[in-house]
mmCIF file of C-alpha atoms in Angstrom:
data_model
loop_
_atom_site.group_PDB
_atom_site.id
_atom_site.type_symbol
_atom_site.label_atom_id
_atom_site.label_comp_id
_atom_site.label_asym_id
_atom_site.label_seq_id
_atom_site.Cartn_x
_atom_site.Cartn_y
_atom_site.Cartn_z
ATOM 1 C CA UNK A 168 76.226 12.097 14.780
ATOM 2 C CA UNK A 169 75.957 9.220 17.049
ATOM 3 C CA UNK A 170 74.907 11.773 20.365
ATOM 4 C CA UNK A 171 72.352 13.360 18.025
ATOM 5 C CA UNK A 172 70.933 10.060 17.706
ATOM 6 C CA UNK A 173 71.011 9.066 20.821
ATOM 7 C CA UNK A 174 69.178 12.466 21.431
ATOM 8 C CA UNK A 175 66.705 12.659 18.751
ATOM 9 C CA UNK A 176 65.992 8.575 20.514
ATOM 10 C CA UNK A 177 65.421 9.517 24.130
ATOM 11 C CA UNK A 178 62.938 12.743 23.058
ATOM 12 C CA UNK A 179 61.032 10.310 20.787
ATOM 13 C CA UNK A 180 61.032 7.671 23.784
ATOM 14 C CA UNK A 181 59.933 10.555 25.917
ATOM 15 C CA UNK A 182 57.207 11.889 24.030
ATOM 16 C CA UNK A 183 55.518 8.652 23.478
ATOM 17 C CA UNK A 184 55.839 7.760 27.273
ATOM 18 C CA UNK A 185 54.066 10.557 28.066
ATOM 19 C CA UNK A 186 51.566 9.932 25.233
ATOM 20 C CA UNK A 187 50.756 6.919 26.636
ATOM 21 C CA UNK A 188 50.786 8.366 30.160
ATOM 22 C CA UNK A 189 48.335 11.116 29.177
ATOM 23 C CA UNK A 190 45.829 8.617 26.904
ATOM 24 C CA UNK A 191 42.404 8.759 28.293
ATOM 25 C CA UNK A 192 40.084 5.597 28.281
ATOM 26 C CA UNK A 193 36.595 5.600 28.696
ATOM 27 C CA UNK A 194 35.247 3.471 31.647
ATOM 28 C CA UNK A 195 31.451 4.537 32.157
ATOM 29 C CA UNK A 196 29.383 6.439 30.460
ATOM 30 C CA UNK A 197 26.603 5.611 27.552
ATOM 31 C CA UNK A 198 26.405 3.999 24.197
ATOM 32 C CA UNK A 199 23.397 4.759 21.525
ATOM 33 C CA UNK A 200 23.156 2.415 18.449
ATOM 34 C CA UNK A 201 21.554 2.095 15.649
ATOM 35 C CA UNK A 202 20.278 -1.427 14.529
ATOM 36 C CA UNK A 203 19.649 -1.303 10.491
ATOM 37 C CA UNK A 204 17.661 -4.672 8.995
ATOM 38 C CA UNK A 205 17.516 -5.323 5.345
ATOM 39 C CA UNK A 206 14.349 -6.221 6.190
ATOM 40 C CA UNK A 207 13.717 -6.842 1.850
ATOM 41 C CA UNK A 208 15.950 -9.575 2.563
ATOM 42 C CA UNK A 209 14.565 -11.051 5.241
ATOM 43 C CA UNK A 210 11.394 -11.502 4.297
ATOM 44 C CA UNK A 211 12.732 -12.824 0.807
ATOM 45 C CA UNK A 212 14.135 -15.790 2.971
ATOM 46 C CA UNK A 213 10.924 -16.719 4.280
ATOM 47 C CA UNK A 214 9.105 -17.128 0.977
ATOM 48 C CA UNK A 215 8.864 -20.855 -0.439
ATOM 49 C CA UNK A 216 6.865 -22.679 -3.100
ATOM 50 C CA UNK A 217 4.603 -23.709 -0.322
ATOM 51 C CA UNK A 218 3.649 -19.983 0.356
ATOM 52 C CA UNK A 219 4.556 -18.456 -2.395
ATOM 53 C CA UNK A 220 0.201 -17.632 -3.352
ATOM 54 C CA UNK A 221 -0.193 -15.516 -0.194
ATOM 55 C CA UNK A 222 3.654 -14.119 0.679
ATOM 56 C CA UNK A 223 4.476 -12.616 -2.529
ATOM 57 C CA UNK A 224 1.648 -10.089 -2.891
ATOM 58 C CA UNK A 225 1.953 -9.609 1.064
ATOM 59 C CA UNK A 226 5.879 -8.766 0.320
ATOM 60 C CA UNK A 227 5.396 -6.095 -3.029
ATOM 61 C CA UNK A 228 2.572 -4.325 -0.994
ATOM 62 C CA UNK A 229 5.553 -4.046 1.923
ATOM 63 C CA UNK A 230 7.659 -3.122 -0.777
ATOM 64 C CA UNK A 231 5.487 -0.091 -1.781
ATOM 65 C CA UNK A 232 4.357 1.400 1.875
ATOM 66 C CA UNK A 233 8.406 0.884 3.835
ATOM 67 C CA UNK A 234 11.554 1.616 3.262
ATOM 68 C CA UNK A 235 14.124 -1.563 2.547
ATOM 69 C CA UNK A 236 15.988 -0.695 6.029
ATOM 70 C CA UNK A 237 13.928 -0.937 9.193
ATOM 71 C CA UNK A 238 16.186 1.861 11.751
ATOM 72 C CA UNK A 239 16.355 1.046 15.715
ATOM 73 C CA UNK A 240 17.961 2.718 18.511
ATOM 74 C CA UNK A 241 19.029 1.499 21.604
ATOM 75 C CA UNK A 242 21.189 2.938 24.616
ATOM 76 C CA UNK A 243 24.066 0.948 26.599
ATOM 77 C CA UNK A 244 24.691 2.503 29.886
ATOM 78 C CA UNK A 245 28.021 1.410 31.556
ATOM 79 C CA UNK A 246 30.448 1.579 34.586
ATOM 80 C CA UNK A 247 31.526 0.055 37.407
ATOM 81 C CA UNK A 248 32.862 -3.400 34.994
ATOM 82 C CA UNK A 249 28.338 -3.665 34.548
ATOM 83 C CA UNK A 250 26.724 -3.142 31.640
ATOM 84 C CA UNK A 251 22.720 -1.956 30.942
ATOM 85 C CA UNK A 252 21.645 -2.484 27.703
ATOM 86 C CA UNK A 253 17.994 -1.191 26.360
ATOM 87 C CA UNK A 254 15.793 -0.516 23.736
ATOM 88 C CA UNK A 255 14.869 3.042 23.206
ATOM 89 C CA UNK A 256 11.204 3.273 22.231
ATOM 90 C CA UNK A 257 10.377 4.721 18.896
ATOM 91 C CA UNK A 258 7.987 7.281 18.305
ATOM 92 C CA UNK A 259 6.877 6.016 14.770
ATOM 93 C CA UNK A 260 3.562 4.750 14.051
ATOM 94 C CA UNK A 261 3.448 0.698 14.441
ATOM 95 C CA UNK A 262 2.964 -0.277 11.303
ATOM 96 C CA UNK A 263 0.355 -2.914 10.102
ATOM 97 C CA UNK A 264 2.656 -5.067 8.365
ATOM 98 C CA UNK A 265 2.672 -8.759 9.608
ATOM 99 C CA UNK A 266 6.173 -8.306 8.504
ATOM 100 C CA UNK A 267 7.282 -5.506 11.042
ATOM 101 C CA UNK A 268 6.453 -8.210 13.886
ATOM 102 C CA UNK A 269 9.284 -10.588 13.098
ATOM 103 C CA UNK A 270 11.606 -10.606 15.838
ATOM 104 C CA UNK A 271 15.056 -9.565 13.630
ATOM 105 C CA UNK A 272 12.781 -6.452 13.246
ATOM 106 C CA UNK A 273 11.840 -5.679 16.761
ATOM 107 C CA UNK A 274 14.198 -5.493 19.463
ATOM 108 C CA UNK A 275 12.954 -7.867 21.995
ATOM 109 C CA UNK A 276 16.067 -7.589 24.508
ATOM 110 C CA UNK A 277 16.887 -5.764 27.754
ATOM 111 C CA UNK A 278 20.739 -7.096 29.217
ATOM 112 C CA UNK A 279 22.041 -6.517 32.426
ATOM 113 C CA UNK A 280 25.313 -7.722 32.318
ATOM 114 C CA UNK A 281 27.614 -8.297 35.254
ATOM 115 C CA UNK A 282 31.362 -7.986 33.934
ATOM 116 C CA UNK A 283 32.958 -9.084 37.041
ATOM 117 C CA UNK A 284 30.771 -12.072 37.568
ATOM 118 C CA UNK A 285 30.430 -12.891 33.603
ATOM 119 C CA UNK A 286 26.778 -13.729 34.814
ATOM 120 C CA UNK A 287 24.030 -11.917 32.331
ATOM 121 C CA UNK A 288 20.300 -10.954 33.277
ATOM 122 C CA UNK A 289 17.926 -10.706 30.420
ATOM 123 C CA UNK A 290 14.288 -9.331 29.892
ATOM 124 C CA UNK A 291 13.404 -11.235 26.802
ATOM 125 C CA UNK A 292 10.210 -10.612 24.982
ATOM 126 C CA UNK A 293 9.313 -13.826 22.819
ATOM 127 C CA UNK A 294 5.822 -13.591 21.387
ATOM 128 C CA UNK A 295 3.351 -12.163 24.089
ATOM 129 C CA UNK A 296 5.298 -13.626 27.083
ATOM 130 C CA UNK A 297 7.826 -11.958 29.130
ATOM 131 C CA UNK A 298 10.963 -14.006 29.911
ATOM 132 C CA UNK A 299 13.552 -13.272 33.035
ATOM 133 C CA UNK A 300 16.448 -14.696 31.405
ATOM 134 C CA UNK A 301 19.422 -15.576 33.928
ATOM 135 C CA UNK A 302 22.762 -17.322 33.304
ATOM 136 C CA UNK A 303 26.135 -17.271 32.639
ATOM 137 C CA UNK A 304 26.926 -14.472 29.874
ATOM 138 C CA UNK A 305 27.677 -16.013 26.394
ATOM 139 C CA UNK A 306 31.172 -16.953 25.500
ATOM 140 C CA UNK A 307 31.570 -16.441 22.373
ATOM 141 C CA UNK A 308 35.201 -17.614 21.058
ATOM 142 C CA UNK A 309 36.707 -14.826 19.311
ATOM 143 C CA UNK A 310 39.321 -14.537 17.154
ATOM 144 C CA UNK A 311 40.785 -11.101 16.323
ATOM 145 C CA UNK A 312 41.944 -9.405 13.039
ATOM 146 C CA UNK A 313 44.149 -6.759 12.041
ATOM 147 C CA UNK A 314 41.444 -4.657 10.078
ATOM 148 C CA UNK A 315 40.144 -1.311 11.838
ATOM 149 C CA UNK A 316 38.119 0.879 11.620
ATOM 150 C CA UNK A 317 36.714 4.105 12.766
ATOM 151 C CA UNK A 318 32.758 4.179 14.808
ATOM 152 C CA UNK A 319 31.635 7.245 16.434
ATOM 153 C CA UNK A 320 35.466 8.640 16.816
ATOM 154 C CA UNK A 321 36.745 5.577 17.922
ATOM 155 C CA UNK A 322 39.333 3.523 16.228
ATOM 156 C CA UNK A 323 38.053 0.058 16.386
ATOM 157 C CA UNK A 324 39.502 -3.060 15.276
ATOM 158 C CA UNK A 325 37.634 -6.535 14.215
ATOM 159 C CA UNK A 326 36.867 -9.252 15.486
ATOM 160 C CA UNK A 327 35.049 -12.332 13.760
ATOM 161 C CA UNK A 328 32.748 -15.608 15.593
ATOM 162 C CA UNK A 329 30.703 -18.276 15.195
ATOM 163 C CA UNK A 330 27.443 -18.532 17.656
ATOM 164 C CA UNK A 331 24.986 -20.771 18.307
ATOM 165 C CA UNK A 332 26.963 -23.365 15.753
ATOM 166 C CA UNK A 333 25.995 -21.593 12.183
ATOM 167 C CA UNK A 334 25.477 -17.425 12.955
ATOM 168 C CA UNK A 335 28.455 -15.514 11.898
ATOM 169 C CA UNK A 336 29.278 -12.557 14.017
ATOM 170 C CA UNK A 337 31.430 -9.508 12.717
ATOM 171 C CA UNK A 338 32.080 -7.410 15.825
ATOM 172 C CA UNK A 339 34.485 -4.129 16.414
ATOM 173 C CA UNK A 340 35.764 -3.088 19.667
ATOM 174 C CA UNK A 341 37.804 -0.522 20.935
ATOM 175 C CA UNK A 342 40.131 -1.135 23.422
ATOM 176 C CA UNK A 343 40.003 3.041 24.303
ATOM 177 C CA UNK A 344 36.942 1.586 25.857
ATOM 178 C CA UNK A 345 38.573 -1.040 28.216
ATOM 179 C CA UNK A 346 35.079 -2.702 29.320
ATOM 180 C CA UNK A 347 34.112 -6.041 27.829
ATOM 181 C CA UNK A 348 30.847 -5.399 27.009
ATOM 182 C CA UNK A 349 28.955 -4.788 23.569
ATOM 183 C CA UNK A 350 25.224 -4.883 22.153
ATOM 184 C CA UNK A 351 22.707 -7.644 23.018
ATOM 185 C CA UNK A 352 24.595 -10.402 24.183
ATOM 186 C CA UNK A 353 28.133 -9.829 22.285
ATOM 187 C CA UNK A 354 30.679 -9.598 24.589
ATOM 188 C CA UNK A 355 33.870 -10.318 25.479
ATOM 189 C CA UNK A 356 36.698 -8.882 23.476
ATOM 190 C CA UNK A 357 39.167 -6.588 25.062
ATOM 191 C CA UNK A 358 37.570 -3.609 24.788
ATOM 192 C CA UNK A 359 33.948 -2.150 23.800
ATOM 193 C CA UNK A 360 32.161 -3.902 21.079
ATOM 194 C CA UNK A 361 31.053 -0.620 18.972
ATOM 195 C CA UNK A 362 30.060 -2.249 16.011
ATOM 196 C CA UNK A 363 28.278 -6.122 15.368
ATOM 197 C CA UNK A 364 27.104 -7.478 11.635
ATOM 198 C CA UNK A 365 25.273 -10.641 11.288
ATOM 199 C CA UNK A 366 25.357 -10.796 7.462
ATOM 200 C CA UNK A 367 24.036 -13.562 6.474
ATOM 201 C CA UNK A 368 21.162 -12.308 8.736
ATOM 202 C CA UNK A 369 20.903 -8.946 7.041
ATOM 203 C CA UNK A 370 21.334 -7.016 10.451
ATOM 204 C CA UNK A 371 23.809 -4.904 12.098
ATOM 205 C CA UNK A 372 24.331 -2.591 15.331
ATOM 206 C CA UNK A 373 26.480 0.475 15.302
ATOM 207 C CA UNK A 374 27.469 3.312 17.768
ATOM 208 C CA UNK A 375 26.643 6.522 16.849
ATOM 209 C CA UNK A 376 27.404 8.307 19.957
ATOM 210 C CA UNK A 377 29.690 7.429 22.866
ATOM 211 C CA UNK A 378 29.431 9.625 26.015
ATOM 212 C CA UNK A 379 32.314 9.728 28.711
ATOM 213 C CA UNK A 380 30.284 10.625 32.004
ATOM 214 C CA UNK A 381 30.314 9.494 35.620
ATOM 215 C CA UNK A 382 27.900 6.505 35.826
ATOM 216 C CA UNK A 383 26.625 5.684 39.312
ATOM 217 C CA UNK A 384 26.423 1.676 39.979
ATOM 218 C CA UNK A 385 22.883 2.273 41.461
ATOM 219 C CA UNK A 386 21.327 3.399 38.335
ATOM 220 C CA UNK A 387 22.519 0.354 36.537
ATOM 221 C CA UNK A 388 19.021 -1.418 37.087
ATOM 222 C CA UNK A 389 18.571 -5.288 36.832
ATOM 223 C CA UNK A 390 15.830 -6.233 34.988
ATOM 224 C CA UNK A 391 13.264 -8.152 37.407
ATOM 225 C CA UNK A 392 10.111 -8.873 35.124
ATOM 226 C CA UNK A 393 9.299 -11.878 33.384
ATOM 227 C CA UNK A 394 9.311 -15.096 33.748
ATOM 228 C CA UNK A 395 12.548 -16.429 35.757
ATOM 229 C CA UNK A 396 14.539 -18.953 33.319
ATOM 230 C CA UNK A 397 17.862 -20.020 32.580
ATOM 231 C CA UNK A 398 18.960 -20.706 29.285
ATOM 232 C CA UNK A 399 18.409 -24.589 29.063
ATOM 233 C CA UNK A 400 14.879 -23.582 30.288
ATOM 234 C CA UNK A 401 14.318 -21.373 27.519
ATOM 235 C CA UNK A 402 15.785 -23.187 24.873
ATOM 236 C CA UNK A 403 13.505 -26.579 25.865
ATOM 237 C CA UNK A 404 10.723 -23.938 25.952
ATOM 238 C CA UNK A 405 11.464 -22.373 22.240
ATOM 239 C CA UNK A 406 11.789 -26.329 21.143
ATOM 240 C CA UNK A 407 8.554 -27.345 22.326
ATOM 241 C CA UNK A 408 6.406 -24.368 20.942
ATOM 242 C CA UNK A 409 8.279 -24.334 17.440
ATOM 243 C CA UNK A 410 8.722 -28.234 17.042
ATOM 244 C CA UNK A 411 5.816 -28.286 14.568
ATOM 245 C CA UNK A 412 7.102 -24.739 12.801
ATOM 246 C CA UNK A 413 9.017 -26.378 10.340
ATOM 247 C CA UNK A 414 12.104 -24.475 9.243
ATOM 248 C CA UNK A 415 10.261 -21.214 9.587
ATOM 249 C CA UNK A 416 10.334 -21.828 12.925
ATOM 250 C CA UNK A 417 13.978 -22.209 13.487
ATOM 251 C CA UNK A 418 14.419 -18.661 11.748
ATOM 252 C CA UNK A 419 12.388 -17.544 14.888
ATOM 253 C CA UNK A 420 13.953 -19.862 17.060
ATOM 254 C CA UNK A 421 17.781 -18.646 16.333
ATOM 255 C CA UNK A 422 16.824 -15.075 16.852
ATOM 256 C CA UNK A 423 14.628 -15.716 20.108
ATOM 257 C CA UNK A 424 18.072 -16.942 21.342
ATOM 258 C CA UNK A 425 20.312 -14.431 20.197
#
């Protein structure tokens, strides 16, 4: 009996080792992300007693002509422990609504991150001006949980964090893609981030497709356009521009710095 148990254990152990040896990890390729913004919820948050006489009818008009969720697409290319995240231009005709020009409802960042040096270079559109922000990638104090879900065919684990002192972030990463990257400026987990939610900001980014393929590092082009700044100088510029905007300005302020 003991002999049979030993043989069974040896077979199971051998099977596990072979399975681990044959496991495939994606280290280069592309990821397509879908950004969804709950526009109705976002707009409601900017309506108050001081502006409701104008905003409320404008909001009602918006609801008649636009869906609750705005969908935007982007693509990340990664290889050599470097990532390039960029918006995909929409074929939809531009909306005439002012609400559609809110920063959260747009894709204002193209982000190149060298995960070897932890330096990020971001082309960032702020109103009609282009900035080129080069600085250390944001350090996020993630708390990894036991919760899992499947995204784009990959098993992902949940992690939570607070960024910019008050923005709650939920992320889902997969160690089957052993690259510590992610959409926008979200990085720093032991695997690729395939899903991000900012619950209180009413916005999510989730991968819809992962393509495992060789990527030449030369194809990952560092953004070069825009006024060159670092994070601190951009912060100072936005603070000066929006100092008289009140609570409304502070909401814009955070989104531009994400």
